[in-house]
Each structure stands twice: as structure tokens, then as C-alpha cells.
Amino acid sequence: MSNQNILNRSMQSVWHPCTQMKQHEQFPLIPIKKGDGAWLYDAEGKRYLDAVSSWWVNLFGHNNPRIKDAIKQQLDTLEHVMLAGFTHEPVIELSEKLSKLTGLGHAFYASDGASATEIALKMSFHYWRNLRSETPGKTNKTKFISLQNSYHGETLGALGVTDVAIFKDTYAPLLTQSAQMPTPDFRLAEAGESAEAFAMRCADALELYVTKHHHELAAFIIEPLVQCAAGMGMYHPAYLRRAREICTQYEVHLIADEIAVGFGRTGTMFACEQGDICPDFICLSKGITGGYLPLSAVLTTDKVYQAFYDENTVRGFLHSHSYTGNPLACSAALATLAIFESDDVLQNNRENSAVIQAEMQVLTNLPIEHMRHQGMIFAFDVVTQSAQFSKQCYQAAMQQGLLLRPIGNTVYFMPPYTISEAEIDFMVNATFDAVKSTV
């Protein structure tokens, strides 16, 4: 079947995500037939290096035999059973492993990152509600805060703590409003100000707000170390330590949205480790299954869990969806964690990161600024006034067989961990050519 045939059928039947469909009249869809390693192949055999891990989910390459085999084996025994009133070994084993890795417990499952955000926000709100019923007259803690330029998903609750106008503004009348704290993204630091000093200045502003409003604040939700949708805005881990101290002091939950940055992306298994903190809630998704099946999880403290544990059904956390804790997805996640355990992934990532950083120096010959990296996330900002830069750069890269997805004028790499040195060389040099042809 030809690319054009698949493209035509998709345009007639599929409403694609995060897309103005009419733009595909000028920027055609790419019909993908198969994947292998770091590469995607269209229906006519042309291949594209997946430099963004298919929206940041694919950790160990397409068509990974270990993850595939785990799903196949699970398929022979149990494909799905509802998790209300039932349980199964894959969800138990995964919950135990995630608890050991995060220092939190009682994993609650959903299918995607936005749903994980919804769960964490609802749990926090409901925790304070349950606490009020035990202590009449206790202050009503019902509001949330997040960082400027934050992104936590596009369901209504998640949009309420998101600060990206193109996603949020249309739905503003439907949303619960939140307050945004100054972002510690070090691109916004004053000239000569270190990333750490700027992070602490932003933390001071956070403390000032929380001091005044803590009586009404349920939680502070944060993307640790990297604000991905903000153009890979990176900041010093000192901010995490100070935010944890402030939230503890003023009894405000700290929710770590590690949906994009978890599972080794920032150089440690979870980004919070670099601040030496443990949040009250952690939201996980994307790489949790290696990019093979939809899954997300929220883990929290025993203190939060116990506030729901009661004879009264209304005090329980009644959130649900039909595929919660799906055994196939849990098996894919277990296989993903097994690769971390057996392959020394974090050390291999450090070596790959050094290679990519060295290769990226050639890009300094372009009109760029803020070359930066955090673990296996790499980014730079192109100096351009063109509002069409991201689309044009995407097209130019695709013509060379490279999948980039710039965010505004920010070009970034978030490749599979299995990328080879030859593939890194291709990725960087094709990026150089794509950017040069666009600016």
C-alpha cells in the first residue's frame, strides 16, 4: 500500500492530536509502517531517525525483543481483568518495584500522563477534605499552584495547573484557576547570575506566596529539573530542595510530575533524586512501558493513603477507569524495568550523553543560544524572527530522514537510549543542515 493511499484514508477518518488538521494540506502526514531500533519506516521504505522517541516515550528502541516477548507471554495467560475487586501478579510486582524505586507506595494506575495529573490533584484535594472531617474548622485547602510555563496535560484538571496559552486559553471558562510561581528556567536569569542563584531567587518568591496563602493551598505541582513543553526549560536542583522545605514547613503537598523526565531521562532514574527529595506524590507515564502500551501511575505516602482508609465509602478514592492496571501494560513496564536492572542503562546514558554533547558543538556555528542538556535531553534555541521556523525546520529535517519536533524556536533531542554513535552523528549533522536551511 502506498504512502498516499494511507495518508488519504487517515485524513478522511482520523482526527490527529495536537494538530490543526487543515495544515496537513501543506504539511502531509507521514504514514509509518514499521519501526526498528531508533528508526521509523514509511510504507514505501523510507526511514526516519526518531530523535524525539515518539513523543518522549520510546526508551529502548522500536521493536525491542525483550519488551515484545514480555507482552506476548502475558497475552497467553491474562489480557485484562478489572482492578476493582480483583488483582493480578503483574500489577502487584510492578507496584512493589515502583515503590522501591520512588520511596512511595500504593500505586494507583491510569493510562496516560494527564490522567495521572488528575489523580494526584484529586487525591491531594480529597486528602485535605478527609482531614477536615476529622478536625472540624480546619482551614479549607482547595487550591493549587504550579510554575510559570508549566505543562501537566490537557484534561480539565491538568489544564487548570498548566500555563501554556495555546492549550489553555480556549477552555479557560471550564477550568479551576491556579496561581503560577516564577519559573527557575535559567534562560531567564540576569546576566552574570548563576543557575543556582536564579533558582534560589525564584524559590524565595515561592516562599513569599506560600507564606501568605498556605491556609488555602492543597498542593504545588512541578516538573522536576526540565519544563519540557516550555521549550526544554532547565533549572538547578537547588530549587527542588527549597521547594520541598517550603511545602513541608507550610503543609502543602508537593506533586512531582515526572511523566516526561522519569525513567532515566535526566541522568538519574527520577529527576527528584538530583534534589535529594521525596515528593508527596509522583506522577509517572511515557517511558514507563518503554513506549509500548499506554500506562501511568501515581504513588504517594502512607500518610495520604491512610487518610482514605476507612469504613465510609465516601472517604475512599473512587476514581477509576476500565483498563486500570492492565496486565499487558504492566508486563511491558516490568520488562522495561528489567532492562534498567540488567543493562546498566544510566551509565550507558552518561556515555551517550557525553558523545552527543561533543557532537553538538558543530551547532554553535549556527545562530543559536542557550545550548543545554540534562541527562538524555538536549536543546538549543535558534535566533530567528520567523513564526514558521518550527514547521519549516521539521519539514527540512524530515526530508533528510530525521524526525525533529521543534517547540517554537527550540530544537531538542530526546532520542532512544539505544542510539548508536553513527546514529548520533547522523542526528546532529542532519539537524545542522535542517536549521541552516531554515534560518
Coordinates of C-alpha atoms in Angstrom, one line a residue:
M1 CA 0.0 0.0 0.0
S2 CA 1.4 3.4 -1.0
N3 CA 2.1 6.3 1.4
Q4 CA -0.5 8.4 -0.5
N5 CA -3.2 5.8 0.0
I6 CA -2.6 5.6 3.7
L7 CA -2.4 9.4 4.0
N8 CA -5.8 9.9 2.2
R9 CA -7.5 7.3 4.4
S10 CA -6.2 8.8 7.6
M11 CA -7.2 12.4 6.6
Q12 CA -10.8 11.0 5.9
S13 CA -11.1 9.1 9.1
V14 CA -8.7 10.2 11.9
W15 CA -8.7 13.4 14.0
H16 CA -5.0 13.7 14.9
P17 CA -3.8 15.0 18.3
C18 CA -2.2 18.4 18.9
T19 CA -2.9 19.3 15.3
Q20 CA -4.7 21.8 13.1
M21 CA -5.9 19.3 10.6
K22 CA -6.1 21.8 7.7
Q23 CA -2.3 22.4 7.9
H24 CA -1.8 18.8 6.7
E25 CA -2.9 20.2 3.3
Q26 CA 0.6 21.8 3.1
F27 CA 2.4 19.5 5.6
P28 CA 1.4 16.0 4.7
L29 CA 1.2 13.2 7.3
I30 CA 3.9 10.7 7.3
P31 CA 2.5 7.1 7.1
I32 CA 4.6 4.8 9.3
K33 CA 4.5 1.1 8.5
K34 CA 7.1 -0.2 11.0
G35 CA 9.8 0.7 13.5
D36 CA 13.2 -0.9 14.3
G37 CA 15.7 0.5 16.9
A38 CA 15.9 4.2 16.5
W39 CA 14.2 4.2 13.1
L40 CA 10.7 4.5 11.7
Y41 CA 9.9 3.4 8.2
D42 CA 7.1 4.6 6.0
A43 CA 5.0 2.5 3.7
E44 CA 7.5 2.9 0.8
G45 CA 10.6 2.0 2.8
K46 CA 12.0 5.5 3.6
R47 CA 13.3 5.7 7.1
Y48 CA 13.4 8.4 9.7
L49 CA 15.6 8.6 12.8
D50 CA 13.3 9.0 15.8
A51 CA 15.2 11.8 17.6
V52 CA 12.2 12.6 19.9
S53 CA 11.4 9.0 21.0
S54 CA 7.9 9.3 19.5
W55 CA 6.8 12.0 21.9
W56 CA 9.4 11.0 24.6
V57 CA 8.0 7.5 25.3
N58 CA 10.4 5.1 23.5
L59 CA 13.3 4.3 25.7
F60 CA 14.9 1.2 24.2
G61 CA 14.1 1.4 20.5
H62 CA 11.2 0.3 18.4
N63 CA 10.7 -3.5 18.0
N64 CA 12.6 -4.3 21.2
P65 CA 12.6 -8.1 21.6
R66 CA 12.6 -8.2 25.4
I67 CA 9.5 -5.9 25.8
K68 CA 7.7 -7.6 22.9
D69 CA 8.3 -11.1 24.5
A70 CA 7.0 -10.0 27.9
I71 CA 3.8 -8.7 26.3
K72 CA 3.4 -12.0 24.2
Q73 CA 3.9 -14.1 27.3
Q74 CA 1.4 -12.2 29.3
L75 CA -1.1 -12.4 26.4
D76 CA -1.1 -16.2 26.8
T77 CA -2.4 -16.0 30.3
L78 CA -4.4 -12.9 31.1
E79 CA -5.0 -9.9 28.8
H80 CA -7.2 -7.9 31.2
V81 CA -9.3 -8.1 34.3
M82 CA -10.9 -5.1 36.1
L83 CA -8.9 -4.0 39.1
A84 CA -11.9 -3.2 41.2
G85 CA -12.4 -6.2 43.4
F86 CA -9.7 -8.2 41.6
T87 CA -5.9 -8.1 41.4
H88 CA -3.1 -9.9 39.4
E89 CA 0.6 -10.6 39.7
P90 CA 1.9 -8.1 37.1
V91 CA 0.3 -5.1 38.8
I92 CA 1.4 -6.3 42.2
E93 CA 5.0 -6.8 41.1
L94 CA 5.1 -3.5 39.2
S95 CA 3.8 -1.7 42.3
E96 CA 6.4 -3.2 44.5
K97 CA 9.2 -2.3 42.1
L98 CA 8.0 1.3 41.7
S99 CA 7.6 1.7 45.5
K100 CA 11.2 0.5 45.9
L101 CA 12.4 3.0 43.3
T102 CA 10.5 6.0 44.4
G103 CA 10.2 5.6 48.2
L104 CA 6.5 6.0 47.9
G105 CA 3.7 3.4 47.8
H106 CA 0.2 2.2 46.9
A107 CA 0.4 2.8 43.2
F108 CA -2.8 4.0 41.5
Y109 CA -2.9 3.3 37.8
A110 CA -4.3 5.1 34.7
S111 CA -3.5 5.2 31.0
D112 CA -1.7 8.5 30.3
G113 CA 0.1 11.4 31.9
A114 CA -2.8 13.8 32.0
S115 CA -4.8 11.2 33.9
A116 CA -2.0 10.8 36.4
T117 CA -2.1 14.5 37.0
E118 CA -5.8 14.4 37.5
I119 CA -5.4 11.6 40.0
A120 CA -2.7 13.4 42.0
L121 CA -4.7 16.6 42.1
K122 CA -7.9 14.8 43.2
M123 CA -6.0 12.8 45.8
S124 CA -4.5 15.9 47.3
F125 CA -7.8 17.8 47.4
H126 CA -9.6 14.8 48.8
Y127 CA -6.9 14.2 51.5
W128 CA -7.4 17.7 52.9
R129 CA -11.2 17.2 52.7
N130 CA -10.9 13.9 54.7
L131 CA -8.7 15.7 57.2
R132 CA -11.2 18.5 57.7
S133 CA -13.9 15.9 58.5
E134 CA -11.7 14.7 61.4
T135 CA -10.8 18.2 62.5
P136 CA -13.8 20.5 62.2
G137 CA -12.9 24.1 61.4
K138 CA -9.6 23.2 59.8
T139 CA -8.6 25.6 57.0
N140 CA -10.1 24.8 53.6
K141 CA -7.1 23.8 51.5
T142 CA -8.6 23.5 48.0
K143 CA -6.3 25.4 45.6
F144 CA -3.2 24.6 43.6
I145 CA 0.0 26.3 42.4
S146 CA 2.4 25.4 39.6
L147 CA 5.3 27.1 37.8
Q148 CA 5.0 29.6 35.0
N149 CA 5.2 27.9 31.6
S150 CA 4.3 24.6 33.2
Y151 CA 2.6 21.8 31.3
H152 CA 0.8 19.0 33.1
G153 CA -1.6 17.6 30.4
E154 CA -4.8 18.7 28.6
T155 CA -7.7 17.2 30.6
L156 CA -9.6 19.9 32.5
G157 CA -7.9 19.4 35.9
A158 CA -4.4 19.2 34.3
L159 CA -5.1 22.3 32.2
G160 CA -6.0 24.1 35.4
V161 CA -2.4 23.9 36.5
T162 CA -0.9 24.2 33.0
D163 CA 0.5 27.6 31.9
V164 CA 0.8 27.2 28.1
A165 CA -1.7 29.6 26.5
I166 CA -2.3 27.7 23.2
F167 CA -3.6 24.7 25.1
K168 CA -5.3 26.6 27.9
D169 CA -6.9 29.8 26.8
T170 CA -9.8 28.4 24.8
Y171 CA -11.0 26.4 27.8
A172 CA -10.4 29.0 30.5
P173 CA -14.2 29.2 31.4
L174 CA -14.2 25.5 32.2
L175 CA -11.1 25.4 34.4
T176 CA -10.3 25.7 38.1
Q177 CA -7.9 28.6 38.3
S178 CA -4.4 28.2 39.9
A179 CA -1.6 30.6 40.6
Q180 CA 1.8 30.3 38.8
M181 CA 5.1 30.8 40.6
P182 CA 8.2 32.3 38.9
T183 CA 9.9 29.6 36.8
P184 CA 13.6 28.9 37.7
D185 CA 14.3 28.2 34.0
F186 CA 17.9 29.5 33.9
R187 CA 17.4 31.1 30.4
L188 CA 15.6 33.8 32.3
A189 CA 18.4 34.6 34.7
E190 CA 20.0 38.0 34.8
A191 CA 23.4 38.5 33.1
G192 CA 26.1 37.0 35.3
E193 CA 23.6 35.3 37.6
S194 CA 24.3 31.6 38.1
A195 CA 21.6 29.0 37.6
E196 CA 21.7 28.2 41.3
A197 CA 21.4 31.8 42.4
F198 CA 18.5 32.3 40.0
A199 CA 16.8 29.1 41.2
M200 CA 17.0 30.4 44.8
R201 CA 15.7 33.8 43.9
C202 CA 12.6 32.0 42.3
A203 CA 12.3 29.8 45.4
D204 CA 12.2 33.0 47.6
A205 CA 9.3 34.2 45.5
L206 CA 7.6 30.8 46.0
E207 CA 8.1 31.0 49.8
L208 CA 6.6 34.5 49.9
Y209 CA 3.5 33.3 48.1
V210 CA 3.1 30.2 50.2
T211 CA 3.6 32.1 53.4
K212 CA 0.6 34.2 52.6
H213 CA -1.7 31.6 51.1
H214 CA -0.7 28.2 52.6
H215 CA -4.0 28.0 54.5
E216 CA -5.9 27.6 51.2
L217 CA -3.2 25.6 49.2
A218 CA -3.6 21.9 48.7
A219 CA -0.5 21.3 46.6
F220 CA 2.3 22.6 44.4
I221 CA 2.8 20.6 41.2
I222 CA 6.1 20.8 39.5
E223 CA 8.1 19.3 36.6
P224 CA 11.4 18.4 38.2
L225 CA 14.5 19.9 36.5
V226 CA 13.1 20.2 33.0
Q227 CA 9.9 22.0 31.8
C228 CA 9.6 20.1 28.6
A229 CA 6.7 21.8 26.8
A230 CA 8.2 25.2 27.7
G231 CA 11.0 24.5 25.2
M232 CA 13.0 22.3 27.5
G233 CA 13.4 24.9 30.2
M234 CA 16.0 23.5 32.6
Y235 CA 16.9 24.6 36.1
H236 CA 19.1 23.9 39.1
P237 CA 18.2 21.1 41.5
A238 CA 18.6 23.5 44.4
Y239 CA 15.1 24.7 43.6
L240 CA 13.7 21.2 44.3
R241 CA 15.3 21.1 47.7
R242 CA 14.0 24.5 48.7
A243 CA 10.5 23.8 47.3
R244 CA 10.4 20.6 49.4
E245 CA 11.4 22.5 52.5
I246 CA 8.7 25.2 51.9
C247 CA 6.0 22.7 51.2
T248 CA 6.9 20.7 54.3
Q249 CA 7.0 23.8 56.5
Y250 CA 3.6 25.1 55.4
E251 CA 1.8 21.8 55.0
V252 CA 1.4 21.9 51.2
H253 CA 1.6 18.8 49.2
L254 CA 4.5 18.6 46.6
I255 CA 3.5 16.8 43.5
A256 CA 6.4 15.7 41.2
D257 CA 5.2 15.4 37.6
E258 CA 7.9 13.0 36.3
I259 CA 5.8 11.9 33.4
A260 CA 8.3 13.1 30.8
V261 CA 11.5 13.3 32.9
G262 CA 11.3 10.0 34.8
F263 CA 13.0 6.7 33.9
G264 CA 16.5 7.9 33.3
R265 CA 15.8 10.9 31.1
T266 CA 17.5 13.5 33.3
G267 CA 20.5 11.3 34.2
T268 CA 19.0 9.6 37.3
M269 CA 16.2 7.2 37.4
F270 CA 13.9 10.0 38.6
A271 CA 14.7 13.7 38.5
C272 CA 13.8 14.3 42.1
E273 CA 16.9 12.2 43.1
Q274 CA 19.1 15.1 42.0
G275 CA 17.4 17.4 44.5
D276 CA 17.7 14.6 47.2
I277 CA 14.0 14.9 47.9
C278 CA 10.9 12.7 48.1
P279 CA 7.6 14.3 46.9
D280 CA 4.2 13.6 48.4
F281 CA 3.0 12.4 45.1
I282 CA 4.9 11.2 42.0
C283 CA 3.2 11.0 38.5
L284 CA 4.7 8.5 36.1
S285 CA 4.0 7.7 32.5
K286 CA 5.6 7.9 29.0
G287 CA 8.7 5.8 29.3
I288 CA 7.2 3.5 32.0
T289 CA 6.4 0.8 29.4
G290 CA 9.3 1.7 27.1
G291 CA 6.7 3.3 24.8
Y292 CA 4.8 0.0 24.0
L293 CA 1.5 0.4 25.8
P294 CA -0.4 3.2 27.5
L295 CA 0.1 3.3 31.2
S296 CA 0.5 5.8 34.0
A297 CA 0.8 5.6 37.8
V298 CA 0.6 7.8 40.8
L299 CA 2.4 6.8 44.0
T300 CA 2.0 8.6 47.3
T301 CA 2.9 8.5 51.0
D302 CA 1.4 6.2 53.6
K303 CA 0.1 9.2 55.4
V304 CA -2.0 10.2 52.4
Y305 CA -3.2 6.6 51.8
Q306 CA -4.3 6.2 55.4
A307 CA -6.4 9.3 55.2
F308 CA -8.6 7.4 52.7
Y309 CA -8.6 4.0 54.6
D310 CA -12.0 4.0 56.3
E311 CA -15.3 2.1 56.7
N312 CA -17.0 5.0 55.0
T313 CA -17.1 4.6 51.2
V314 CA -17.2 8.3 50.6
R315 CA -13.9 8.7 52.2
G316 CA -12.3 6.3 49.7
F317 CA -10.7 7.4 46.5
L318 CA -13.3 6.3 43.9
H319 CA -11.6 7.4 40.8
S320 CA -11.4 4.7 38.1
H321 CA -11.3 3.7 34.5
S322 CA -11.9 0.4 32.9
Y323 CA -8.3 -0.5 32.0
T324 CA -6.7 0.5 35.3
G325 CA -3.6 -1.7 35.9
N326 CA -3.9 -3.6 32.6
P327 CA -1.8 -6.8 32.8
L328 CA -0.3 -6.4 29.3
A329 CA 0.8 -2.8 30.1
C330 CA 2.2 -3.8 33.5
S331 CA 4.2 -6.6 31.9
A332 CA 5.7 -4.2 29.4
A333 CA 6.6 -1.9 32.3
L334 CA 8.2 -4.8 34.2
A335 CA 10.3 -5.7 31.1
T336 CA 11.3 -2.1 30.8
L337 CA 12.5 -2.0 34.5
A338 CA 14.3 -5.3 33.9
I339 CA 16.3 -3.7 31.2
F340 CA 17.4 -1.0 33.6
E341 CA 18.4 -3.6 36.1
S342 CA 20.4 -5.8 33.6
D343 CA 22.0 -3.3 31.2
D344 CA 23.4 -0.5 33.4
V345 CA 21.3 1.9 31.5
L346 CA 22.1 5.0 33.5
Q347 CA 25.9 4.6 33.0
N348 CA 25.4 3.9 29.3
N349 CA 23.3 7.0 29.1
R350 CA 26.0 9.1 30.7
E351 CA 28.4 7.9 28.0
N352 CA 25.9 8.5 25.2
S353 CA 25.2 12.0 26.7
A354 CA 28.9 12.9 26.5
V355 CA 29.1 11.8 22.9
I356 CA 26.0 13.8 21.9
Q357 CA 27.3 16.9 23.8
A358 CA 30.6 16.7 21.9
E359 CA 28.9 16.2 18.6
M360 CA 26.6 19.2 19.2
Q361 CA 29.5 21.6 19.3
V362 CA 29.2 21.9 15.5
L363 CA 25.8 23.5 16.0
T364 CA 27.5 26.6 17.6
N365 CA 28.3 27.7 14.1
L366 CA 24.6 28.4 13.6
P367 CA 22.7 31.4 15.0
I368 CA 21.7 29.7 18.3
E369 CA 21.8 30.3 22.0
H370 CA 21.3 28.5 25.3
M371 CA 22.9 25.2 24.3
R372 CA 21.9 22.9 27.2
H373 CA 21.4 19.4 28.3
Q374 CA 20.1 17.4 31.3
G375 CA 20.9 13.7 31.1
M376 CA 19.5 12.5 27.8
I377 CA 17.6 15.7 27.0
F378 CA 19.4 18.2 24.7
A379 CA 18.2 21.5 23.5
F380 CA 19.2 24.9 21.9
D381 CA 17.3 28.0 20.9
V382 CA 17.5 29.3 17.3
V383 CA 17.8 33.0 17.0
T384 CA 15.0 33.8 14.5
Q385 CA 12.1 36.0 14.0
S386 CA 10.2 33.5 11.8
A387 CA 6.9 32.4 13.2
Q388 CA 7.1 29.4 10.8
F389 CA 10.5 28.2 12.0
S390 CA 9.3 25.1 13.8
K391 CA 7.2 23.8 10.9
Q392 CA 9.9 24.6 8.3
C393 CA 12.7 23.0 10.4
Y394 CA 10.5 19.9 10.9
Q395 CA 10.0 19.6 7.2
A396 CA 13.6 20.2 6.3
A397 CA 14.7 17.5 8.8
M398 CA 12.1 15.0 7.6
Q399 CA 13.4 15.4 4.0
Q400 CA 16.8 14.2 5.3
G401 CA 15.3 11.3 7.2
L402 CA 15.3 12.8 10.7
L403 CA 12.3 13.3 13.0
L404 CA 12.6 16.5 14.9
R405 CA 9.7 18.3 16.5
P406 CA 10.8 21.9 17.5
I407 CA 8.9 23.7 20.2
G408 CA 8.7 27.3 18.9
N409 CA 12.4 28.2 18.2
T410 CA 13.7 25.4 20.5
V411 CA 15.2 22.4 18.8
Y412 CA 15.7 19.4 21.0
F413 CA 16.8 15.8 21.0
M414 CA 15.3 13.2 23.3
P415 CA 16.4 10.0 21.5
P416 CA 16.0 6.4 22.5
Y417 CA 18.7 5.3 24.9
T418 CA 19.9 2.7 22.4
I419 CA 21.0 5.2 19.8
S420 CA 24.4 4.4 18.3
E421 CA 27.4 6.7 17.7
A422 CA 26.8 6.5 14.0
E423 CA 23.1 7.5 14.5
I424 CA 24.2 10.3 16.8
D425 CA 26.5 11.6 14.1
F426 CA 23.7 11.5 11.6
M427 CA 21.2 13.1 14.0
V428 CA 23.4 16.1 14.8
N429 CA 24.6 16.7 11.2
A430 CA 21.1 16.4 9.7
T431 CA 20.0 18.9 12.4
F432 CA 22.7 21.3 11.4
D433 CA 21.6 21.1 7.7
A434 CA 17.9 21.5 8.6
V435 CA 18.4 24.5 10.8
K436 CA 20.9 26.1 8.4
S437 CA 18.4 25.8 5.5
T438 CA 15.6 27.2 7.6
V439 CA 17.1 30.4 9.2

